[in-house]
mmCIF file of C-alpha atoms and ligand atoms in Angstrom:
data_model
loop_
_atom_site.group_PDB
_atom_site.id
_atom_site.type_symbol
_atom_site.label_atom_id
_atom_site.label_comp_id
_atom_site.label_asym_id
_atom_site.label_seq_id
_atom_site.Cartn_x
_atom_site.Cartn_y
_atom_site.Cartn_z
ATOM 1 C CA UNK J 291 -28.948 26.223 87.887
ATOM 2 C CA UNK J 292 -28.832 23.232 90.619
ATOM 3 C CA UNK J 293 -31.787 21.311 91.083
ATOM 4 C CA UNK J 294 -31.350 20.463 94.823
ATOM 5 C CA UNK J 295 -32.691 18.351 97.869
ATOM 6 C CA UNK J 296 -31.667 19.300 101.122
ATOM 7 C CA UNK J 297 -31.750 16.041 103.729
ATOM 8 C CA UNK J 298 -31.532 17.575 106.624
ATOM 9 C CA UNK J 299 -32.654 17.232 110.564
ATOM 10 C CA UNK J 300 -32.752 21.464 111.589
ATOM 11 C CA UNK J 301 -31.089 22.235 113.627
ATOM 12 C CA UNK J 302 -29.857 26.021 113.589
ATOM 13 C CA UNK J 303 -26.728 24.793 111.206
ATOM 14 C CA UNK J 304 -29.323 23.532 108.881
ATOM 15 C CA UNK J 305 -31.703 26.566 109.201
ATOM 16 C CA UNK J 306 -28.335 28.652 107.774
ATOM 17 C CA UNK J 307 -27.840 26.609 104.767
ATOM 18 C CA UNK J 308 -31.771 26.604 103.890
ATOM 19 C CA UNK J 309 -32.506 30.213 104.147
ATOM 20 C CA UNK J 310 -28.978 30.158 101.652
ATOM 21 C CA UNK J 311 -29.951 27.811 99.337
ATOM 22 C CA UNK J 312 -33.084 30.007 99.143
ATOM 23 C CA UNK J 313 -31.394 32.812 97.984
ATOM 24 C CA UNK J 314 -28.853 31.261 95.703
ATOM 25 C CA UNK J 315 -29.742 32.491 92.312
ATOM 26 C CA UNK J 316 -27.977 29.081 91.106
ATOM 27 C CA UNK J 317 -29.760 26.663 93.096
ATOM 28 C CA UNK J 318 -33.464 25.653 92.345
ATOM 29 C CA UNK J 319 -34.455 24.079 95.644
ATOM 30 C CA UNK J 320 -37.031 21.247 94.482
ATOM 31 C CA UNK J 321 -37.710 20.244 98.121
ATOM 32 C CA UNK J 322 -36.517 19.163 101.444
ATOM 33 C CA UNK J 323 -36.165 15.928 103.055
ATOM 34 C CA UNK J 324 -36.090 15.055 106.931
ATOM 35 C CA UNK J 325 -34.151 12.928 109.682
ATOM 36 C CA UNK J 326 -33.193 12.706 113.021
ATOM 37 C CA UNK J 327 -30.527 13.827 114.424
ATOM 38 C CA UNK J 328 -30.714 17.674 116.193
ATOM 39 C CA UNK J 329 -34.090 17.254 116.561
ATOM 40 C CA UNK J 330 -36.349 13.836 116.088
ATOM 41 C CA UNK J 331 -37.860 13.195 112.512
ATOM 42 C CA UNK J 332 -41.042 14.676 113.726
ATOM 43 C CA UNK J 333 -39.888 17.742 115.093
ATOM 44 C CA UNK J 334 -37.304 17.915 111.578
ATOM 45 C CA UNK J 335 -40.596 17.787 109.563
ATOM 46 C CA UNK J 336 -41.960 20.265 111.439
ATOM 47 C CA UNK J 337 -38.693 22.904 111.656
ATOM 48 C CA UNK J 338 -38.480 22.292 107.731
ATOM 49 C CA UNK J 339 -41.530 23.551 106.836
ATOM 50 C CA UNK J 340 -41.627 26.549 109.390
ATOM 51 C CA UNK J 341 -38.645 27.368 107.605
ATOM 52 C CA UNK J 342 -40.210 27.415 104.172
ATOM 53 C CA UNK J 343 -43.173 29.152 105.333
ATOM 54 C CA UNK J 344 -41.037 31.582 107.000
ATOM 55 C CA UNK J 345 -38.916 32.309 103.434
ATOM 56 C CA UNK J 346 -42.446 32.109 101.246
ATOM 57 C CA UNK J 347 -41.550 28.839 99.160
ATOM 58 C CA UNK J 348 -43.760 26.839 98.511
ATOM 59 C CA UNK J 349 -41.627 23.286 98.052
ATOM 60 C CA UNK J 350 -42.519 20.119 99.590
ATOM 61 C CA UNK J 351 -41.040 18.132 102.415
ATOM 62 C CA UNK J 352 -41.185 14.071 102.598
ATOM 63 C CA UNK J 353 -41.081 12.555 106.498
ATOM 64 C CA UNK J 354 -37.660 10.195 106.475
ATOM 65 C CA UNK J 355 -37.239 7.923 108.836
ATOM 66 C CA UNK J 356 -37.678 7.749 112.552
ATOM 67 C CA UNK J 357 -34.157 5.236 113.556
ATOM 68 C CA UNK J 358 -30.615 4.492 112.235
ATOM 69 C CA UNK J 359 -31.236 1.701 110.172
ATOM 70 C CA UNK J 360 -28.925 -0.710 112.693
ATOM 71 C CA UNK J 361 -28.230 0.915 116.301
ATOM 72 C CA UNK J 362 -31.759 1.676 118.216
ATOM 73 C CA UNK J 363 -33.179 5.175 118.238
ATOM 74 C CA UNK J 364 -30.975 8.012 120.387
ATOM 75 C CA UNK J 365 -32.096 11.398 122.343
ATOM 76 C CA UNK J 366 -31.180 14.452 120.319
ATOM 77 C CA UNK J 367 -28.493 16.861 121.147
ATOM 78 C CA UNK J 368 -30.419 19.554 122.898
ATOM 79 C CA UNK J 369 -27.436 20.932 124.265
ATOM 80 C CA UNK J 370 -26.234 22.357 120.650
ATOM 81 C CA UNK J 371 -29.430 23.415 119.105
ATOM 82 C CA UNK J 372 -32.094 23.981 121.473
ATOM 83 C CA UNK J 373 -34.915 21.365 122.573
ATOM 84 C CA UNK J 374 -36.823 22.390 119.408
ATOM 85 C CA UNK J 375 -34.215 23.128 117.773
ATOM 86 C CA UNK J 376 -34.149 26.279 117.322
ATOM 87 C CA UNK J 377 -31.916 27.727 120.022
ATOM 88 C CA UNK J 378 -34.050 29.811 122.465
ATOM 89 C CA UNK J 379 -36.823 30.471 120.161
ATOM 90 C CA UNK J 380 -39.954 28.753 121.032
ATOM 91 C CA UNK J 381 -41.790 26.022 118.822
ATOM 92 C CA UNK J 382 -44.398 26.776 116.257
ATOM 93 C CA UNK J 383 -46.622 24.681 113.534
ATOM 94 C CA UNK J 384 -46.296 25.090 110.234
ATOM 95 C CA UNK J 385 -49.961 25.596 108.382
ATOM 96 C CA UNK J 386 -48.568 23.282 105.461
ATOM 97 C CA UNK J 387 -48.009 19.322 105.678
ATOM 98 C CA UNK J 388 -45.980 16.849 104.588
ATOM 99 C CA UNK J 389 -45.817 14.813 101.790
ATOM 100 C CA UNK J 390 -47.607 11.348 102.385
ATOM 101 C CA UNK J 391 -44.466 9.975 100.143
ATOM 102 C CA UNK J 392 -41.505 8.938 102.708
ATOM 103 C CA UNK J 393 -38.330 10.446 102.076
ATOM 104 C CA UNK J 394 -36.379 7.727 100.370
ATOM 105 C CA UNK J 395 -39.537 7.225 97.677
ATOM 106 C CA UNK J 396 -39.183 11.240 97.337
ATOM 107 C CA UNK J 397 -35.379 11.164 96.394
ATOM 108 C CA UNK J 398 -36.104 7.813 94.290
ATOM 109 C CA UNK J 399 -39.035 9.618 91.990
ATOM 110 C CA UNK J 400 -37.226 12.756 91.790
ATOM 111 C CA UNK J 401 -33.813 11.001 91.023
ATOM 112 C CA UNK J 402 -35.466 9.327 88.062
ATOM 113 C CA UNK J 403 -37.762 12.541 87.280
ATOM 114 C CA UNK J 404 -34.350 14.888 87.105
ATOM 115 C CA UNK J 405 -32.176 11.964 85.795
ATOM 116 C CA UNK J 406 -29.150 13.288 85.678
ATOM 117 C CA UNK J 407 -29.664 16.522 87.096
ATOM 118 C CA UNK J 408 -30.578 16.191 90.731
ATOM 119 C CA UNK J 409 -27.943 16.792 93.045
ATOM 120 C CA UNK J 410 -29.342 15.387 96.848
ATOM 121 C CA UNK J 411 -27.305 17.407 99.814
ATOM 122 C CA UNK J 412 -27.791 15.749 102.935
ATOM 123 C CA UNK J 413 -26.517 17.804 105.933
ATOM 124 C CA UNK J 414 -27.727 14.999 108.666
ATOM 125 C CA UNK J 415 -27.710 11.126 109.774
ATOM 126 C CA UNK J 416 -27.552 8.902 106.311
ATOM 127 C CA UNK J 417 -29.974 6.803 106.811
ATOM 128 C CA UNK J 418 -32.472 8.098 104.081
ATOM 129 C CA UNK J 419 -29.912 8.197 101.493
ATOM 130 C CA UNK J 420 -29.086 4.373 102.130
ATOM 131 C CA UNK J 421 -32.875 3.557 102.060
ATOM 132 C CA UNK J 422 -33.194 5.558 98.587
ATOM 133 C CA UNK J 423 -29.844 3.643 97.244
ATOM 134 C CA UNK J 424 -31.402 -0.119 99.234
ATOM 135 C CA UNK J 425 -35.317 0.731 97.890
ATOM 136 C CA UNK J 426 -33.696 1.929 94.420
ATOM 137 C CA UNK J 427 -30.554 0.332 92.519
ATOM 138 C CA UNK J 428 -30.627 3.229 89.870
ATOM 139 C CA UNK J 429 -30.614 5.715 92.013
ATOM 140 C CA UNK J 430 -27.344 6.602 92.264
ATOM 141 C CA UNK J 431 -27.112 6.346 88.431
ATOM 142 C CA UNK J 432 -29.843 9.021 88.364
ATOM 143 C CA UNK J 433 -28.666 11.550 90.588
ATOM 144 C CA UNK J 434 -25.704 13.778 89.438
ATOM 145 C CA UNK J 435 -24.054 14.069 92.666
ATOM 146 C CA UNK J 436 -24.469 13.548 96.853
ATOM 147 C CA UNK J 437 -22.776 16.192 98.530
ATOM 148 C CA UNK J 438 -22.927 15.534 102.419
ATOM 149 C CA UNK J 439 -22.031 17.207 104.950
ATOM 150 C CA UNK J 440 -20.481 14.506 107.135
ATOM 151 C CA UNK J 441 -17.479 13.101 108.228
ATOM 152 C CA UNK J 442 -13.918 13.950 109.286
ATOM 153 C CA UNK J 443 -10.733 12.253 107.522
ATOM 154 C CA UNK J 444 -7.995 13.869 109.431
ATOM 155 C CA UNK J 445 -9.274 16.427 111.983
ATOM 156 C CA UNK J 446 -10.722 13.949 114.466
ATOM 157 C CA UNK J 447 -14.431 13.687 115.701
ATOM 158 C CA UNK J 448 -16.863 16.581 116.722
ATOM 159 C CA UNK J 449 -19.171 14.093 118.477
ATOM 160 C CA UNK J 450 -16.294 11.467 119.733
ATOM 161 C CA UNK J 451 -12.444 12.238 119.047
ATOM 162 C CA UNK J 452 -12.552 9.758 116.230
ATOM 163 C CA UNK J 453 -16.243 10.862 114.558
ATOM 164 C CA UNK J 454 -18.090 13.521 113.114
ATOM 165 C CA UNK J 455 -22.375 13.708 114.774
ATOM 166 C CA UNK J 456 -24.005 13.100 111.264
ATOM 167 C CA UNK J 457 -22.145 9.762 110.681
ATOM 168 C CA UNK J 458 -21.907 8.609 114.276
ATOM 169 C CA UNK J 459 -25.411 8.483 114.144
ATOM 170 C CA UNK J 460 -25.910 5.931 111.512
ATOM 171 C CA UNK J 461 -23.043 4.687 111.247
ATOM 172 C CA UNK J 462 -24.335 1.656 109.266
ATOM 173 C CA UNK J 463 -26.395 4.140 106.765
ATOM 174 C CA UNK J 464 -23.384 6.547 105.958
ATOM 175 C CA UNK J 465 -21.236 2.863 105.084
ATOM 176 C CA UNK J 466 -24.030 1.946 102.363
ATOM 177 C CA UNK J 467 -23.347 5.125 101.240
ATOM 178 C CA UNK J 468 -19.618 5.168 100.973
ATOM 179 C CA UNK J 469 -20.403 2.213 98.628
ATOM 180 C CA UNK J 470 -21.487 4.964 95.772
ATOM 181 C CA UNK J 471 -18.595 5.918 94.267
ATOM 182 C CA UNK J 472 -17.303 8.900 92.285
ATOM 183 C CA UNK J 473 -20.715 10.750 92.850
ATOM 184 C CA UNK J 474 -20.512 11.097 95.890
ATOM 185 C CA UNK J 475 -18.234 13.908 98.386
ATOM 186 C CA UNK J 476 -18.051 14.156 101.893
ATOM 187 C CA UNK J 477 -17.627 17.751 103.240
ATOM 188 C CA UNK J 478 -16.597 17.179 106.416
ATOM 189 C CA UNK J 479 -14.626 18.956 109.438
ATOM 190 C CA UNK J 480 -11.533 18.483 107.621
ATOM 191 C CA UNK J 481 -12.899 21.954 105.591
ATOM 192 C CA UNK J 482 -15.911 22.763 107.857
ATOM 193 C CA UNK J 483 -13.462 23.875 110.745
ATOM 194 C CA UNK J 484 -11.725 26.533 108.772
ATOM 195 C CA UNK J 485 -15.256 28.107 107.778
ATOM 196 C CA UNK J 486 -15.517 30.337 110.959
ATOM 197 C CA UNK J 487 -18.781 32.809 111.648
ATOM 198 C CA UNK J 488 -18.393 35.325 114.632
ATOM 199 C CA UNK J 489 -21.219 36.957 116.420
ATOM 200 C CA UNK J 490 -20.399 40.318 114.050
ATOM 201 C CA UNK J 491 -21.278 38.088 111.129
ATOM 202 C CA UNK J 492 -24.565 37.337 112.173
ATOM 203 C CA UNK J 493 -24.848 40.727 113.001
ATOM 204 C CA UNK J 494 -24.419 42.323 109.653
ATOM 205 C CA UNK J 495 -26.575 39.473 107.898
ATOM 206 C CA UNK J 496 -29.713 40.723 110.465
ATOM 207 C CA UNK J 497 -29.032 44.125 109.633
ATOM 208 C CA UNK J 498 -29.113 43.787 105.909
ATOM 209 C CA UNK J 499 -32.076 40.329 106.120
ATOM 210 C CA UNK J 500 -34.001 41.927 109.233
ATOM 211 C CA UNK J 501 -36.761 39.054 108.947
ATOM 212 C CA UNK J 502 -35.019 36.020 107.747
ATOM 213 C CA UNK J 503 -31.445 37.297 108.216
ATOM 214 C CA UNK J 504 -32.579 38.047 111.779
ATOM 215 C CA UNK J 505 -34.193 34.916 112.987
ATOM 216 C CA UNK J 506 -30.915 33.112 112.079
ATOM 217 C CA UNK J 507 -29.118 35.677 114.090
ATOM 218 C CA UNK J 508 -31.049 34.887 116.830
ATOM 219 C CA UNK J 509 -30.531 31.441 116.395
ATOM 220 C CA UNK J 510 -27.090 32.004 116.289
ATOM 221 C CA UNK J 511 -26.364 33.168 120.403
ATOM 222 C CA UNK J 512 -27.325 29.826 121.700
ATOM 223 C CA UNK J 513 -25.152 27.334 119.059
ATOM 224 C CA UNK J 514 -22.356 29.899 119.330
ATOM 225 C CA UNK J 515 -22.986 29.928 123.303
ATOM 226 C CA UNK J 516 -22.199 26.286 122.591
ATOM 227 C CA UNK J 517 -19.309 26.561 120.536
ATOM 228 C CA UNK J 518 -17.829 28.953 123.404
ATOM 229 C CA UNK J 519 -18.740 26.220 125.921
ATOM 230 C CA UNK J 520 -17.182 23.315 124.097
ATOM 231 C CA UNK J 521 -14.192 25.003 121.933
ATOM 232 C CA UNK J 522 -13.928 28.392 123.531
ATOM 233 C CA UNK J 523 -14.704 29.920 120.152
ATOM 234 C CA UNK J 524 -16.116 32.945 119.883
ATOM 235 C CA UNK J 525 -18.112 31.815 117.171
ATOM 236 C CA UNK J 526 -19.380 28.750 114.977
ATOM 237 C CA UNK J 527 -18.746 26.530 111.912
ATOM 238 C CA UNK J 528 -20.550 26.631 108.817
ATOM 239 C CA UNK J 529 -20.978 23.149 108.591
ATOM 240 C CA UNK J 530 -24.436 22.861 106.871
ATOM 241 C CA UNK J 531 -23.725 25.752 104.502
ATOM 242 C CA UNK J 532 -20.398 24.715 103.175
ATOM 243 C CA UNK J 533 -22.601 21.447 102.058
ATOM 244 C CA UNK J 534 -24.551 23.728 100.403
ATOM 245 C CA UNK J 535 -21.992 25.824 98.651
ATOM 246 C CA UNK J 536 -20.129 23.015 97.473
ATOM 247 C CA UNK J 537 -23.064 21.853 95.174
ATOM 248 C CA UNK J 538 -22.956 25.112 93.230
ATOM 249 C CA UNK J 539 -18.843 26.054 93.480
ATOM 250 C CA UNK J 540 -17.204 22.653 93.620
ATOM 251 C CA UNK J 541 -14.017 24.920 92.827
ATOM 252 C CA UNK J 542 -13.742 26.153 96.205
ATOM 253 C CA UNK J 543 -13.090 22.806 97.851
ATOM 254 C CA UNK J 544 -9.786 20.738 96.888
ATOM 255 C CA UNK J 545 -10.916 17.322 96.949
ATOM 256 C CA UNK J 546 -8.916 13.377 97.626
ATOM 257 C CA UNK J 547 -10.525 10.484 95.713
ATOM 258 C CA UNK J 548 -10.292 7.755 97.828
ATOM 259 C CA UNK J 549 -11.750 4.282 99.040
ATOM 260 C CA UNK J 550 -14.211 4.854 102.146
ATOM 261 C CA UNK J 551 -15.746 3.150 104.859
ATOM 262 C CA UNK J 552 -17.264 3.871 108.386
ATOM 263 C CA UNK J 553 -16.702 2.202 111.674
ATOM 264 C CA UNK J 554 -19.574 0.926 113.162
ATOM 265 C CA UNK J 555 -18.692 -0.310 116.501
ATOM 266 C CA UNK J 556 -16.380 0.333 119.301
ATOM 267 C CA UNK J 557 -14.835 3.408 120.694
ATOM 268 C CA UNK J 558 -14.351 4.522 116.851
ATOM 269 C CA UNK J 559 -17.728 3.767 115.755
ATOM 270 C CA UNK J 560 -18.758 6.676 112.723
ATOM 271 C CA UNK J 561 -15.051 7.282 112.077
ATOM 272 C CA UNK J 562 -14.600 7.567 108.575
ATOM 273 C CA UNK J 563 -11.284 5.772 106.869
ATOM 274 C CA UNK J 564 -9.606 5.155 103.879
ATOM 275 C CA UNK J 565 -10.596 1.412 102.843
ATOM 276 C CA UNK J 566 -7.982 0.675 100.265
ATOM 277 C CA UNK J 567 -8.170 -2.655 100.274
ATOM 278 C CA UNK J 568 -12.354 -2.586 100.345
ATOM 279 C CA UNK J 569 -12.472 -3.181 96.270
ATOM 280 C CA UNK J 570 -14.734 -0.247 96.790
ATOM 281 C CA UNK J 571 -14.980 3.100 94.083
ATOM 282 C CA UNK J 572 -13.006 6.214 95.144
ATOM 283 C CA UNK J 573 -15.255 8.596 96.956
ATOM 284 C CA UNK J 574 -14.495 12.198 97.093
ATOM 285 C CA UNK J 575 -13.424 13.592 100.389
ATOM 286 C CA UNK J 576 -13.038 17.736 100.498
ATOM 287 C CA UNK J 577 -9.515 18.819 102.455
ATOM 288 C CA UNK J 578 -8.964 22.262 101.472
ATOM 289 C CA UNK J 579 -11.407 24.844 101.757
ATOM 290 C CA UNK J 580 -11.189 28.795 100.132
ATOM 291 C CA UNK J 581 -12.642 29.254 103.912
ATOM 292 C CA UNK J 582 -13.053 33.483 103.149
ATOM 293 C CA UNK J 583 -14.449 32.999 99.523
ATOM 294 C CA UNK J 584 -17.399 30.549 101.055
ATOM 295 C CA UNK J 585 -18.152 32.445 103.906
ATOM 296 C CA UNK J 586 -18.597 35.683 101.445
ATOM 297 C CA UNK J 587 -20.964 33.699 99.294
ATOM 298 C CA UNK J 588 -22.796 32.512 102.751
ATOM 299 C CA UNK J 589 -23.068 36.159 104.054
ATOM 300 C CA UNK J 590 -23.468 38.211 100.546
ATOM 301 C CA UNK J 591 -26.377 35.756 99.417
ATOM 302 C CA UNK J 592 -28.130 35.106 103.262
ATOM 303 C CA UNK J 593 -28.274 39.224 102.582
ATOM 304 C CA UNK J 594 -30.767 39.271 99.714
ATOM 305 C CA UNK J 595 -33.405 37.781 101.606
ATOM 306 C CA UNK J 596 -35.892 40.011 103.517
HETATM 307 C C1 LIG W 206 -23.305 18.355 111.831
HETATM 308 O O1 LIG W 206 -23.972 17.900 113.009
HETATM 309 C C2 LIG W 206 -25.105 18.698 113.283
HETATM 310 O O2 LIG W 206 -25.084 19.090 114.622
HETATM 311 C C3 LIG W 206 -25.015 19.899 112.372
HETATM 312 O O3 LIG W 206 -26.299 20.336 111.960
HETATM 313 C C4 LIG W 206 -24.189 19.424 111.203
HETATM 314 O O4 LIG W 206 -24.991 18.834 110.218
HETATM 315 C C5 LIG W 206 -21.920 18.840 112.186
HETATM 316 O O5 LIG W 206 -21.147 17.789 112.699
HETATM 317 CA CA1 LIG W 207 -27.448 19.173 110.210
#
């Protein structure tokens, strides 16, 4: 069983790999934490516990932080996930609040509470993850592993041609982070572009999850709308997900241990390069993917949900 934090800023990608991670039998989700990104913090705090409310679990969510911990605040992306994120569907409060703990403390007292055992998966900006590593210099001794979805080694940018939207964000945060060593592994575009999810896909996950299963569906027509937009794809990238999957089957992935840093200016600003000359730890960086073998897991487990 994986005791996991999600760090994530939903976001309809996000949405997909919480409603998963809810019905992994392997994963016991201890609680989520929030940033900017899709959405703002606020409105991430917000989405994240709608969507726990929504799947009946009762775990707690800690407010990150509102800015990149360098470059001034930025407006959300809108145009992929909806102005509340959401896609079309409208906004809604959650009965339950957050914790009065900021994220960073969260991941710090659970790090040290699950020492050993806590495996933190942030699928957004970095900049909570380099607050919990500034606030905390054990922390990355306590956790057992940071699997983020982030980044893009050879396949070019998503957000820019040279970066991928969660680091390009925080550029400065997702550096600190690259500092951590053999814990840590990016899952990136290089693998999340071969993970591919057509409208039928969605489709047979409603008809077998009509509640949850459904409101991702749903979801799903405006970021594919998007993807057809942008990439002429029928369809979109399991970007959030693969994160997800790659705490629990690490097998799937084929991984490069390598030196890392990030850009953090000019037209490549959030690119993320090999820094072999850095003195830093090898990172992990995922390049191959079994794309057909994660998207079963994605659509097989999304279908045990009501
Ligand atoms: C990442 O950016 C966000 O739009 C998605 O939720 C995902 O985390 C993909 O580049
Ligand atoms: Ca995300």
């Amino acid at each position: 069983m994986v005791k996991l934090i999600i760090d994530t800023d939903p976001g309809i990608d996000d949405a997909m790999a919480i409603f998963y991670a809810v019905a992994a039998p392997d994963i016991e989700l201890l609680g989520l934490t929030t940033i900017f990104g899709n959405v703002t913090t606020p409105m991430a705090t917000r989405n994240a516990l709608r969507l726990l409310e929504a799947a009946g679990l009762d775990a707690p969510v800690a407010q990150g932080a509102e800015a990149p911990l360098v470059l001034p605040p930025f407006t959300p992306s809108a145009h992929v996930h909806g102005a509340e994120g959401f896609g079309d569907i409208p906004a809604a409060d959650p009965k339950a609040k957050p914790l009065e703990e900021d994220a960073a403390d969260f991941l710090c007292r659970m790090a040290r509470e699950h020492k050993g055992e806590l495996v933190v998966c942030p699928v957004g900006p970095l900049t909570n993850i380099a607050l919990a590593m500034q606030r905390d210099p054990d922390f990355i001794e306590n956790v057992k592993s940071i699997v983020i979805m982030g980044g893009s080694l050879e396949e070019g940018g998503n957000i820019t041609p040279h970066a991928e939207a969660n680091i390009y964000h925080d550029p400065h945060a997702a550096d600190v982070v690259c500092s951590g060593g053999d814990k840590v592994v990016f899952v990136g575009l290089d693998v999340t572009h071969r993970i591919l999810c057509v409208p039928e896909d969605f489709a047979a996950i409603a008809a077998r999850s009509p509640r949850l299963g459904g409101m991702l569906q749903e979801m799903s027509h405006f970021y594919i709308k998007f993807y057809l937009e942008v990439a002429g794809l029928n369809g979109c990238s399991l970007h959030d997900p693969a994160a997800v999957i790659a705490c629990t089957h690490p097998e799937l992935f084929g991984k490069r241990q390598l030196p890392l840093r990030v850009s953090c200016e000019g037209e490549t600003s959030g690119a993320t390069l090999a820094a072999e000359d850095s003195g830093r730890a090898p990172v992990n960086v995922c390049m191959t993917v079994e794309a057909d073998a994660v998207k079963n897991l994605f659509l097989e487990r999304l279908a045990l949900l009501p």
